[in-house]
Short mmCIF file of C-alpha atoms in Angstrom, two decimals:
data_model
loop_
_atom_site.label_atom_id
_atom_site.label_comp_id
_atom_site.label_asym_id
_atom_site.label_seq_id
_atom_site.Cartn_x
_atom_site.Cartn_y
_atom_site.Cartn_z
CA MET P 5 4.09 6.80 -136.52
CA LEU P 6 7.75 5.93 -136.97
CA THR P 7 8.63 2.46 -138.23
CA GLN P 8 11.09 0.24 -136.39
CA ASP P 9 13.69 0.95 -139.07
CA GLU P 10 13.22 4.68 -138.53
CA LEU P 11 13.56 4.21 -134.78
CA LYS P 12 16.80 2.27 -135.30
CA GLN P 13 18.12 5.11 -137.44
CA GLN P 14 17.13 7.55 -134.71
CA ALA P 15 18.98 5.50 -132.08
CA ALA P 16 22.07 5.31 -134.31
CA GLN P 17 22.06 9.08 -134.78
CA ALA P 18 21.73 9.60 -131.03
CA ALA P 19 24.73 7.31 -130.51
CA LEU P 20 26.78 9.30 -133.00
CA ASP P 21 25.82 12.56 -131.27
CA HIS P 22 26.78 11.03 -127.92
CA VAL P 23 30.09 9.53 -129.04
CA LEU P 24 31.61 12.14 -131.35
CA PRO P 25 32.29 14.82 -128.70
CA GLN P 26 34.21 12.22 -126.66
CA LEU P 27 36.50 11.03 -129.45
CA GLN P 28 40.07 12.26 -129.81
CA PRO P 29 42.48 11.76 -132.73
CA ASP P 30 44.07 8.82 -130.87
CA SER P 31 40.77 7.26 -129.70
CA ILE P 32 39.88 3.65 -130.47
CA LEU P 33 36.16 2.94 -130.51
CA GLY P 34 34.57 -0.41 -129.73
CA VAL P 35 31.80 -1.31 -132.16
CA GLY P 36 29.25 -4.09 -131.72
CA THR P 37 27.02 -6.00 -134.09
CA GLY P 38 23.49 -5.83 -135.43
CA SER P 39 21.12 -3.85 -137.59
CA THR P 40 21.12 -0.74 -135.39
CA VAL P 41 24.92 -0.85 -135.20
CA ASP P 42 25.05 -1.13 -139.00
CA ARG P 43 23.30 2.22 -139.16
CA PHE P 44 25.69 3.67 -136.58
CA ILE P 45 28.69 2.55 -138.65
CA ASP P 46 27.23 4.21 -141.74
CA LEU P 47 26.73 7.47 -139.84
CA LEU P 48 30.22 7.21 -138.34
CA ALA P 49 31.94 6.84 -141.72
CA PRO P 50 32.11 10.57 -142.63
CA HIS P 51 33.85 11.20 -139.28
CA ARG P 52 36.56 8.54 -139.67
CA GLN P 53 39.31 11.18 -139.60
CA GLU P 54 38.25 12.30 -136.11
CA PHE P 55 39.46 9.14 -134.34
CA ARG P 56 42.21 6.57 -134.83
CA ALA P 57 40.47 3.24 -135.36
CA ALA P 58 37.86 0.77 -134.17
CA VAL P 59 37.74 -2.68 -132.58
CA SER P 60 34.89 -4.85 -133.83
CA SER P 61 32.90 -7.62 -132.16
CA SER P 62 32.17 -9.58 -135.37
CA GLU P 63 33.33 -10.34 -138.86
CA ARG P 64 30.15 -8.69 -140.13
CA SER P 65 30.92 -5.37 -138.44
CA THR P 66 34.58 -5.59 -139.41
CA ARG P 67 33.63 -5.83 -143.07
CA ARG P 68 31.25 -2.88 -142.79
CA LEU P 69 33.78 -0.72 -140.93
CA ARG P 70 36.53 -1.41 -143.44
CA ALA P 71 34.17 -0.73 -146.34
CA ALA P 72 33.49 2.64 -144.70
CA GLY P 73 37.22 3.40 -144.63
CA ILE P 74 37.59 2.90 -140.87
CA GLU P 75 40.67 1.01 -139.70
CA VAL P 76 39.90 -2.05 -137.58
CA LEU P 77 42.43 -3.22 -134.99
CA ASP P 78 42.80 -6.60 -133.30
CA LEU P 79 41.74 -6.37 -129.65
CA ASN P 80 45.02 -8.02 -128.64
CA ASP P 81 46.80 -4.88 -129.84
CA VAL P 82 44.59 -2.54 -127.81
CA ALA P 83 45.02 -1.87 -124.09
CA ALA P 84 41.81 0.10 -123.51
CA LEU P 85 38.69 1.47 -125.18
CA ALA P 86 36.97 4.60 -123.97
CA LEU P 87 33.60 3.59 -125.42
CA TYR P 88 31.81 0.53 -126.75
CA VAL P 89 28.61 0.98 -128.79
CA ASP P 90 26.25 -1.95 -129.32
CA GLY P 91 22.59 -2.90 -129.41
CA ALA P 92 20.57 -5.42 -127.40
CA ASP P 93 17.69 -7.83 -127.87
CA GLU P 94 16.27 -6.86 -124.47
CA ILE P 95 17.29 -4.28 -121.89
CA ASP P 96 15.68 -3.53 -118.52
CA PRO P 97 15.62 -0.28 -116.51
CA GLN P 98 18.69 -1.43 -114.55
CA LEU P 99 20.53 -1.77 -117.91
CA ASN P 100 20.84 -5.54 -117.69
CA MET P 101 20.67 -6.94 -121.21
CA VAL P 102 20.02 -10.04 -123.28
CA LYS P 103 22.20 -10.11 -126.38
CA GLY P 104 23.18 -12.62 -129.02
CA GLY P 105 20.31 -12.65 -131.48
CA GLY P 106 22.93 -12.20 -134.18
CA GLY P 107 25.24 -14.79 -132.61
CA ALA P 108 28.14 -12.48 -131.72
CA LEU P 109 27.57 -12.50 -127.96
CA THR P 110 30.99 -13.84 -126.91
CA ARG P 111 33.03 -11.34 -128.86
CA GLU P 112 30.61 -8.60 -127.84
CA LYS P 113 31.13 -9.43 -124.18
CA ILE P 114 34.90 -9.55 -124.59
CA VAL P 115 35.16 -6.21 -126.39
CA ALA P 116 32.73 -4.60 -123.95
CA SER P 117 34.87 -5.78 -121.02
CA VAL P 118 37.80 -3.70 -122.26
CA ALA P 119 35.78 -0.49 -122.60
CA ASP P 120 35.38 2.13 -119.91
CA ARG P 121 31.74 2.72 -120.91
CA PHE P 122 29.18 0.61 -122.73
CA VAL P 123 26.62 2.64 -124.68
CA CYS P 124 23.60 0.53 -125.65
CA ILE P 125 21.47 1.74 -128.56
CA VAL P 126 17.97 0.30 -129.03
CA ASP P 127 14.49 1.11 -130.22
CA GLU P 128 11.72 1.18 -127.62
CA SER P 129 10.55 -2.38 -128.40
CA LYS P 130 13.72 -3.69 -126.72
CA LEU P 131 13.08 -1.93 -123.38
CA VAL P 132 11.32 -4.32 -120.97
CA GLU P 133 10.45 -4.24 -117.29
CA ARG P 134 11.87 -7.74 -116.80
CA LEU P 135 14.18 -9.80 -118.98
CA GLY P 136 13.02 -13.16 -120.26
CA ALA P 137 10.68 -12.86 -123.24
CA PHE P 138 13.52 -13.10 -125.76
CA PRO P 139 15.12 -16.57 -125.83
CA LEU P 140 18.55 -16.47 -124.22
CA PRO P 141 21.40 -17.33 -126.61
CA ILE P 142 24.14 -19.52 -125.16
CA GLU P 143 27.28 -20.20 -127.19
CA VAL P 144 28.48 -23.76 -126.65
CA ILE P 145 31.36 -25.92 -127.77
CA PRO P 146 29.77 -28.44 -130.18
CA LEU P 147 31.01 -31.46 -128.18
CA ALA P 148 29.15 -30.17 -125.11
CA ARG P 149 25.88 -29.16 -126.77
CA GLU P 150 23.68 -31.92 -125.33
CA ALA P 151 25.40 -31.91 -121.94
CA VAL P 152 24.75 -28.16 -121.65
CA ALA P 153 21.17 -28.61 -122.88
CA ARG P 154 20.47 -31.15 -120.12
CA GLN P 155 21.72 -28.79 -117.41
CA VAL P 156 19.75 -25.90 -118.87
CA ARG P 157 16.59 -28.02 -118.75
CA GLN P 158 17.25 -28.67 -115.06
CA LEU P 159 17.19 -24.89 -114.59
CA GLY P 160 13.75 -24.71 -116.20
CA GLY P 161 14.81 -23.73 -119.71
CA GLN P 162 13.81 -25.15 -123.07
CA PRO P 163 16.93 -25.10 -125.29
CA ARG P 164 16.76 -25.16 -129.07
CA LEU P 165 19.75 -25.50 -131.36
CA ARG P 166 20.10 -22.61 -133.81
CA GLU P 167 20.09 -24.72 -136.93
CA GLY P 168 22.59 -24.04 -139.70
CA PHE P 169 24.46 -21.43 -137.68
CA VAL P 170 28.11 -21.37 -136.60
CA THR P 171 29.57 -18.49 -134.62
CA ASP P 172 32.67 -16.57 -135.66
CA ASN P 173 34.43 -18.71 -133.05
CA GLY P 174 33.35 -21.99 -134.69
CA ASN P 175 30.79 -22.86 -132.03
CA GLN P 176 27.03 -23.44 -131.85
CA ILE P 177 24.18 -21.47 -130.27
CA LEU P 178 21.43 -22.80 -128.02
CA ASP P 179 18.46 -20.42 -127.83
CA VAL P 180 16.80 -21.00 -124.47
CA SER P 181 13.24 -19.99 -123.62
CA GLY P 182 11.37 -20.32 -120.34
CA LEU P 183 14.13 -19.19 -118.00
CA ASN P 184 13.45 -17.16 -114.85
CA TYR P 185 16.58 -15.13 -114.23
CA GLY P 186 15.81 -13.86 -110.73
CA ASP P 187 19.05 -12.01 -110.09
CA PRO P 188 20.41 -11.62 -113.65
CA ALA P 189 24.05 -11.27 -112.56
CA GLU P 190 23.91 -14.42 -110.43
CA PHE P 191 22.17 -16.32 -113.21
CA GLU P 192 24.76 -15.16 -115.74
CA ALA P 193 27.55 -16.52 -113.54
CA LEU P 194 25.66 -19.79 -113.03
CA LEU P 195 25.25 -20.37 -116.76
CA ASN P 196 28.79 -19.38 -117.62
CA ASN P 197 30.09 -21.95 -115.14
CA ILE P 198 28.41 -24.89 -116.91
CA PRO P 199 31.20 -26.91 -118.59
CA GLY P 200 31.05 -26.41 -122.33
CA VAL P 201 29.42 -22.99 -122.20
CA VAL P 202 31.60 -20.43 -123.92
CA CYS P 203 29.38 -17.48 -123.04
CA CYS P 204 25.73 -16.76 -122.31
CA GLY P 205 23.83 -13.78 -123.66
CA LEU P 206 23.06 -12.24 -120.29
CA PHE P 207 24.99 -8.99 -119.86
CA ALA P 208 24.39 -8.22 -116.19
CA ILE P 209 27.69 -8.71 -114.36
CA SER P 210 29.01 -5.94 -116.60
CA GLY P 211 26.01 -4.34 -118.29
CA ALA P 212 25.66 -1.04 -120.07
CA GLN P 213 26.33 2.28 -118.37
CA VAL P 214 24.19 4.27 -120.83
CA ALA P 215 21.18 3.29 -122.93
CA LEU P 216 19.84 5.46 -125.73
CA VAL P 217 16.26 4.36 -126.42
CA ALA P 218 14.53 5.61 -129.56
CA GLY P 219 10.75 5.98 -129.28
CA GLN P 220 7.89 7.78 -130.94
CA ASP P 221 8.53 10.86 -128.80
CA GLY P 222 12.28 10.95 -129.43
CA VAL P 223 15.33 9.40 -127.79
CA SER P 224 15.38 8.87 -124.03
CA ARG P 225 18.55 8.28 -122.08
CA LEU P 226 18.95 5.82 -119.23
CA GLU P 227 22.16 5.97 -117.24
CA LEU P 228 23.66 4.21 -114.26
CA LEU P 229 25.24 6.60 -111.80
CA ASP P 230 28.86 5.83 -110.89
#
């Protein structure tokens, strides 16, 4: 029986095997955040000469990439990314995701929006039939925290401030349980339109195109057809 750490390593290796054949010497790779992505960065390091640079979704990943000898570019200096590799806290069979357990959801969503393809790497515990068990992170401007919390309660959620945590953008996180998403893309738009919300952790309007899911029987691949 493989441990969760071993499954994460398996998912990271599958991501490397998927990504490397698509990289060119001038390629810029989008890299997300989290423990599975940490493993992917470590596996990517020996291949740093095979592509130009990376764009990172967090200060944490930036530090790890640079320590591995991989150049990290500012997204403002990059017109396009062929691929973006990141994990998820939940993902459903339609490749809608909940992200933000590590607090980097806004930058993750921004970097992912520039990429042609989003490759999600997870262990099998993250694959669910329906999103909603994992509390939904919402990044909020501190001034608006309670105003956003009140509106979230009206939608049936129970918000909780992530104590002692500040995002890379200087904002706060509300972790919201009890939500019924219905149509995840519509619910994502609804939350993002609440004044004071910087970004919610639903990735459904622009979800992943490929998911590599590590399980006890190996890595399975889920893919949305173009």
